[in-house]
CSV table of C-alpha atoms and ligand atoms in Angstrom, one decimal:
chain,number,residue,atom,x,y,z
A,1,MET,CA,93.5,73.9,87.8
A,2,LYS,CA,95.0,77.4,88.3
A,3,ALA,CA,95.7,77.7,84.5
A,4,ILE,CA,92.1,76.8,83.6
A,5,THR,CA,90.8,79.5,85.9
A,6,TYR,CA,93.1,82.1,84.4
A,7,ASP,CA,92.4,81.2,80.8
A,8,LEU,CA,88.6,81.1,81.4
A,9,LYS,CA,88.7,84.5,83.1
A,10,LYS,CA,90.7,85.9,80.2
A,11,LYS,CA,88.3,84.4,77.7
A,12,TYR,CA,85.2,85.9,79.4
A,13,ASN,CA,86.9,89.2,80.1
A,14,LEU,CA,86.7,88.7,83.9
A,15,HIS,CA,90.5,88.7,84.4
A,16,MET,CA,91.9,91.7,86.2
A,17,ASN,CA,95.4,93.2,86.4
A,18,VAL,CA,95.7,94.6,89.9
A,19,LEU,CA,98.3,97.2,91.1
A,20,ILE,CA,98.6,97.1,94.9
A,21,THR,CA,100.9,98.8,97.4
A,22,GLY,CA,102.1,97.3,100.6
A,23,VAL,CA,102.2,93.8,99.2
A,24,SER,CA,104.9,92.4,101.5
A,25,ARG,CA,102.8,91.8,104.6
A,26,GLY,CA,99.6,92.5,106.5
A,27,VAL,CA,96.4,93.5,104.7
A,28,GLY,CA,98.2,94.0,101.3
A,29,LEU,CA,99.5,90.4,101.4
A,30,GLU,CA,96.1,89.1,102.3
A,31,ILE,CA,94.4,91.0,99.5
A,32,SER,CA,97.0,89.9,97.0
A,33,ARG,CA,96.5,86.2,98.0
A,34,LEU,CA,92.8,86.5,97.5
A,35,PHE,CA,93.1,88.0,94.0
A,36,LEU,CA,95.6,85.4,93.0
A,37,GLU,CA,93.3,82.6,94.3
A,38,ASN,CA,90.6,84.0,92.1
A,39,GLY,CA,92.7,83.9,89.0
A,40,HIS,CA,93.8,87.5,88.7
A,41,THR,CA,97.3,89.0,88.1
A,42,VAL,CA,98.9,91.1,90.9
A,43,TYR,CA,101.6,93.8,90.4
A,44,GLY,CA,102.7,94.4,94.0
A,45,ILE,CA,104.8,97.2,95.4
A,46,SER,CA,106.6,97.5,98.8
A,47,ARG,CA,110.2,98.3,100.0
A,48,THR,CA,111.0,94.7,100.9
A,49,GLU,CA,110.2,91.2,99.5
A,50,SER,CA,109.1,89.3,102.6
A,51,GLU,CA,109.4,85.5,103.0
A,52,GLU,CA,105.6,85.2,102.8
A,53,LEU,CA,105.6,87.1,99.6
A,54,LYS,CA,108.4,84.9,98.1
A,55,ILE,CA,106.3,81.8,98.9
A,56,LEU,CA,103.3,83.3,97.1
A,57,GLU,CA,105.5,84.2,94.1
A,58,LYS,CA,106.6,80.6,93.9
A,59,GLN,CA,102.9,79.5,93.9
A,60,TYR,CA,102.0,82.0,91.2
A,61,PRO,CA,105.1,82.5,89.1
A,62,ASN,CA,103.1,83.8,86.1
A,63,ASN,CA,100.5,85.9,88.0
A,64,LEU,CA,102.5,87.7,90.7
A,65,PHE,CA,105.1,90.4,90.0
A,66,PHE,CA,107.0,92.4,92.6
A,67,LYS,CA,108.6,95.8,92.5
A,68,ALA,CA,110.8,97.1,95.3
A,69,PHE,CA,109.9,100.8,95.6
A,70,ASP,CA,109.9,103.3,98.4
A,71,LEU,CA,106.6,105.3,98.4
A,72,SER,CA,108.2,108.1,100.3
A,73,ASN,CA,109.4,109.3,96.9
A,74,PRO,CA,106.2,110.1,95.0
A,75,GLU,CA,108.1,112.1,92.4
A,76,ASP,CA,109.7,108.8,91.2
A,77,ILE,CA,106.4,107.0,90.6
A,78,LYS,CA,106.0,107.9,87.0
A,79,GLN,CA,109.4,106.4,86.0
A,80,SER,CA,109.8,103.5,88.5
A,81,VAL,CA,106.2,102.3,88.6
A,82,PHE,CA,104.5,103.3,85.3
A,83,LYS,CA,107.5,103.0,83.0
A,84,ASP,CA,109.8,100.4,84.5
A,85,PHE,CA,107.1,98.1,86.1
A,86,VAL,CA,103.6,98.5,84.5
A,87,SER,CA,103.9,100.3,81.2
A,88,ASN,CA,100.8,101.2,79.2
A,89,HIS,CA,101.0,97.8,77.4
A,90,ILE,CA,99.7,96.3,80.6
A,91,PRO,CA,96.1,97.5,81.1
A,92,ILE,CA,95.5,98.0,84.9
A,93,HIS,CA,91.9,97.3,85.9
A,94,VAL,CA,92.4,97.9,89.6
A,95,LEU,CA,94.5,100.1,91.8
A,96,ILE,CA,94.6,99.4,95.5
A,97,ASN,CA,96.3,102.1,97.6
A,98,ASN,CA,96.9,100.1,100.7
A,99,ALA,CA,100.5,100.9,102.0
A,100,ALA,CA,100.6,103.3,104.9
A,101,VAL,CA,102.7,104.2,107.9
A,102,ALA,CA,101.4,105.4,111.2
A,103,TYR,CA,103.0,108.5,112.7
A,104,ASP,CA,101.8,107.8,116.2
A,105,ASP,CA,102.3,110.7,118.7
A,106,ILE,CA,100.5,113.5,120.4
A,107,VAL,CA,100.4,116.7,118.4
A,108,THR,CA,102.5,118.7,120.9
A,109,ASN,CA,105.4,116.5,119.8
A,110,LEU,CA,104.8,117.1,116.1
A,111,HIS,CA,107.9,117.2,113.8
A,112,ILE,CA,107.7,118.4,110.2
A,113,ASP,CA,110.1,115.8,108.7
A,114,ASP,CA,108.1,112.9,110.2
A,115,LEU,CA,104.8,114.5,109.1
A,116,ARG,CA,106.1,115.0,105.5
A,117,LYS,CA,107.4,111.5,105.3
A,118,MET,CA,104.1,110.0,106.4
A,119,PHE,CA,102.1,112.2,104.0
A,120,ASP,CA,104.4,111.1,101.2
A,121,VAL,CA,103.5,107.5,101.8
A,122,ASN,CA,99.9,107.8,102.9
A,123,LEU,CA,98.6,110.6,100.7
A,124,TYR,CA,100.9,112.0,98.0
A,125,SER,CA,102.0,108.6,96.6
A,126,PRO,CA,98.4,107.3,96.4
A,127,MET,CA,97.5,110.6,94.6
A,128,PHE,CA,100.2,110.1,92.0
A,129,LEU,CA,99.5,106.4,91.6
A,130,THR,CA,95.9,107.5,91.0
A,131,LYS,CA,97.0,110.1,88.4
A,132,TYR,CA,99.0,107.6,86.4
A,133,VAL,CA,96.7,104.6,86.7
A,134,ILE,CA,93.8,106.8,85.3
A,135,ARG,CA,96.0,107.6,82.3
A,136,ASN,CA,96.7,103.9,81.9
A,137,MET,CA,93.0,103.1,82.2
A,138,ILE,CA,92.0,105.7,79.6
A,139,TYR,CA,94.8,104.6,77.2
A,140,ASN,CA,93.6,101.0,77.5
A,141,ARG,CA,89.9,101.9,77.5
A,142,VAL,CA,89.4,100.2,80.8
A,143,SER,CA,86.5,100.9,83.2
A,144,GLY,CA,88.8,100.6,86.2
A,145,SER,CA,88.3,100.5,89.9
A,146,ILE,CA,90.4,102.4,92.4
A,147,ILE,CA,90.2,101.4,96.1
A,148,HIS,CA,91.9,103.2,98.9
A,149,ILE,CA,92.4,101.8,102.4
A,150,SER,CA,91.6,104.3,105.1
A,151,SER,CA,91.2,103.8,108.8
A,152,ILE,CA,88.5,104.0,111.4
A,153,SER,CA,90.6,106.5,113.3
A,154,ALA,CA,89.7,109.1,110.6
A,155,HIS,CA,86.1,108.8,111.9
A,156,THR,CA,86.2,108.0,115.6
A,157,GLY,CA,89.5,109.6,116.7
A,158,TYR,CA,92.1,108.1,119.0
A,159,LYS,CA,94.6,109.8,121.2
A,160,GLY,CA,98.0,109.9,119.4
A,161,LEU,CA,96.6,109.3,115.9
A,162,SER,CA,95.6,112.8,114.9
A,163,MET,CA,98.5,113.1,112.3
A,164,TYR,CA,97.9,109.6,110.9
A,165,ALA,CA,94.1,110.1,110.8
A,166,SER,CA,94.4,113.4,109.0
A,167,SER,CA,96.3,111.7,106.2
A,168,LYS,CA,93.4,109.2,105.9
A,169,GLY,CA,90.8,111.9,106.0
A,170,ALA,CA,92.5,113.7,103.1
A,171,LEU,CA,92.6,110.4,101.2
A,172,GLN,CA,88.8,110.0,101.7
A,173,SER,CA,88.1,113.4,100.3
A,174,PHE,CA,90.4,112.7,97.4
A,175,SER,CA,88.6,109.5,96.6
A,176,LYS,CA,85.1,111.1,96.7
A,177,ASN,CA,86.2,113.8,94.3
A,178,ILE,CA,88.0,111.4,91.9
A,179,SER,CA,84.8,109.5,91.6
A,180,ARG,CA,83.0,112.6,90.4
A,181,GLU,CA,85.9,113.6,88.1
A,182,TRP,CA,86.2,110.3,86.3
A,183,GLY,CA,82.8,108.6,86.6
A,184,GLU,CA,81.9,109.5,83.1
A,185,ARG,CA,84.8,107.5,81.8
A,186,GLY,CA,83.6,104.5,83.8
A,187,ILE,CA,86.3,104.8,86.4
A,188,ARG,CA,85.2,104.2,90.0
A,189,SER,CA,86.9,105.2,93.3
A,190,ASN,CA,85.9,103.9,96.7
A,191,ILE,CA,87.3,103.9,100.2
A,192,ILE,CA,87.4,100.9,102.7
A,193,VAL,CA,87.5,101.9,106.3
A,194,PRO,CA,88.9,99.1,108.4
A,195,GLY,CA,88.9,98.8,112.1
A,196,TYR,CA,91.7,97.5,114.3
A,197,MET,CA,93.5,94.5,112.7
A,198,GLU,CA,96.3,92.3,114.1
A,199,THR,CA,99.3,93.4,111.9
A,200,ALA,CA,102.8,94.8,112.2
A,201,MET,CA,101.3,98.3,112.3
A,202,ASN,CA,99.9,97.6,115.8
A,203,ALA,CA,102.8,95.5,117.1
A,204,LYS,CA,103.4,98.0,120.0
A,205,LEU,CA,99.9,97.9,121.5
A,206,THR,CA,99.4,96.1,124.8
A,207,GLN,CA,96.6,93.6,125.3
A,208,GLU,CA,94.9,96.0,127.6
A,209,HIS,CA,94.9,98.7,125.0
A,210,LYS,CA,93.5,96.2,122.4
A,211,ASN,CA,90.7,95.2,124.8
A,212,ARG,CA,89.8,98.9,125.1
A,213,ILE,CA,89.6,99.1,121.3
A,214,PHE,CA,87.5,95.9,121.0
A,215,LYS,CA,85.0,97.2,123.6
A,216,ARG,CA,84.2,100.1,121.3
A,217,THR,CA,83.0,97.6,118.6
A,218,ALA,CA,79.6,96.0,118.2
A,219,LEU,CA,81.2,92.6,117.6
A,220,LYS,CA,83.6,93.1,120.5
A,221,LYS,CA,86.5,91.8,118.4
A,222,GLU,CA,89.2,92.8,116.0
A,223,THR,CA,88.5,93.3,112.3
A,224,ASP,CA,89.1,90.2,110.2
A,225,MET,CA,91.7,90.9,107.4
A,226,LYS,CA,90.0,88.3,105.2
A,227,SER,CA,86.7,90.3,105.4
A,228,VAL,CA,88.6,93.4,104.3
A,229,ALA,CA,90.2,91.5,101.4
A,230,GLU,CA,86.8,90.1,100.3
A,231,THR,CA,85.3,93.6,100.3
A,232,VAL,CA,88.2,94.9,98.2
A,233,LEU,CA,87.6,92.0,95.7
A,234,PHE,CA,83.9,92.9,95.5
A,235,LEU,CA,84.7,96.6,94.9
A,236,ALA,CA,87.2,95.7,92.2
A,237,GLY,CA,84.9,93.7,90.0
A,238,GLU,CA,81.8,94.0,88.0
A,239,LYS,CA,79.5,93.0,90.9
A,240,SER,CA,80.0,96.5,92.3
A,241,ASN,CA,79.7,98.4,89.0
A,242,SER,CA,77.2,100.9,90.4
A,243,ILE,CA,79.2,101.7,93.5
A,244,THR,CA,81.5,104.7,93.5
A,245,GLY,CA,82.4,107.6,95.8
A,246,GLN,CA,81.6,105.5,98.8
A,247,GLU,CA,83.1,104.7,102.1
A,248,ILE,CA,82.6,101.1,103.1
A,249,PHE,CA,83.2,100.3,106.8
A,250,VAL,CA,84.7,96.9,107.6
A,251,ASP,CA,85.3,97.5,111.3
A,252,SER,CA,83.5,95.1,113.5
A,253,GLY,CA,80.9,97.8,113.9
A,254,THR,CA,83.0,100.4,115.7
A,255,LEU,CA,80.7,102.6,117.9
B,301,NAP,N1,96.4,97.4,111.1
B,301,NAP,C1,95.3,98.0,111.4
B,301,NAP,O1,94.8,97.9,112.5
B,301,NAP,C2,94.7,99.0,110.5
B,301,NAP,C3,93.5,99.6,110.8
B,301,NAP,C4,92.9,100.5,109.9
B,301,NAP,C5,93.5,100.7,108.7
B,301,NAP,N2,94.7,100.1,108.4
B,301,NAP,C6,95.3,100.4,107.1
B,301,NAP,O2,95.4,99.2,106.4
B,301,NAP,C7,96.5,99.4,105.4
B,301,NAP,C8,97.5,98.2,105.6
B,301,NAP,O3,98.0,98.3,106.9
B,301,NAP,P1,98.7,97.0,107.6
B,301,NAP,O4,98.1,96.9,109.0
B,301,NAP,O5,98.7,95.8,106.7
B,301,NAP,O6,100.2,97.6,107.8
B,301,NAP,P2,101.6,96.8,107.8
B,301,NAP,O7,101.4,95.4,108.3
B,301,NAP,O8,102.5,97.7,108.6
B,301,NAP,O9,102.0,96.8,106.3
B,301,NAP,C9,102.3,98.0,105.6
B,301,NAP,C10,102.7,97.7,104.2
B,301,NAP,O10,103.0,98.9,103.6
B,301,NAP,C11,104.3,98.8,103.1
B,301,NAP,N3,105.0,100.1,103.2
B,301,NAP,C12,105.2,100.8,104.3
B,301,NAP,N4,105.9,101.9,104.0
B,301,NAP,C13,106.2,101.9,102.7
B,301,NAP,C14,107.0,102.7,101.9
B,301,NAP,N5,107.6,103.8,102.3
B,301,NAP,N6,107.1,102.3,100.6
B,301,NAP,C15,106.5,101.2,100.1
B,301,NAP,N7,105.8,100.4,100.9
B,301,NAP,C16,105.7,100.7,102.2
B,301,NAP,C17,105.0,97.8,103.9
B,301,NAP,O11,106.1,97.1,103.2
B,301,NAP,P3,107.6,97.4,103.4
B,301,NAP,O12,107.8,97.7,104.9
B,301,NAP,O13,108.3,96.2,102.9
B,301,NAP,O14,107.9,98.6,102.6
B,301,NAP,C18,103.9,96.8,104.1
B,301,NAP,O15,103.8,95.9,103.0
B,301,NAP,C19,97.1,100.7,105.7
B,301,NAP,O16,96.6,101.7,104.8
B,301,NAP,C20,96.6,101.0,107.1
B,301,NAP,O17,96.6,102.4,107.4
B,301,NAP,C21,95.3,99.3,109.2
């Protein structure tokens, strides 16, 4: 059944090669699973190959490829990602800049090394991935879609998240400008703004803290990762072909 879906998609030009960061767990794993279930091919990057990812690789041996790479080295992206992993012979239709780390502290404790490391992962690597994926798309004459995962903290503000939120704010401005720069070539760039989700990133939060966050949403609950993944799938494909330069909030209606 899987093979039929894959072949039919290829035949009707609906099949997508997807490059995604942060594939090992959380939102990145959920997004990857959804693309695979829909017959697409996923090229995933993270530092570690988690047990959940290994299970997915066994399920989709021909459609899921993994590269261990540390995004705190943006200067190595050209060689490690775009030469050793996805060369120009693989047309990339979709880039999903999902991986991020949270530098969670109040600004009076700010350290330059921690700040630089976070910006390498959250901003500079997404920028370099965008640079090389656009070159791949142009080379392969692909009208591609670039999707960046931001955070509601860039809009609402939370105590202790000013450094993290600023990396996301910069990513949002980058996406908007990329959409203007490359729209004529059919390349789109959009942002998804998720609210709080139950992932490793938030493992330290107490239930009381989470309840305070939920109270600030219209739906009074966490953001569903599946809803984020479905929105990414929509923004990746032809159904969203007139949407670019946008920020789509998937956040349980944060107030
Ligand atoms: N969770 C939330 O409440 C929430 C809310 C709003 C927005 N977001 C955003 O959603 C996205 C996904 O977050 P998440 O909650 O799924 O986080 P997560 O569970 O902590 O997963 C982060 C992913 O990024 C990868 N990663 C981290 N540092 C890396 C590095 N230096 N090099 C390569 N890969 C790295 C991790 O893999 P390895 O550790 O194996 O490298 C992992 O796969 C992020 O952009 C985040 O800012 C999350």
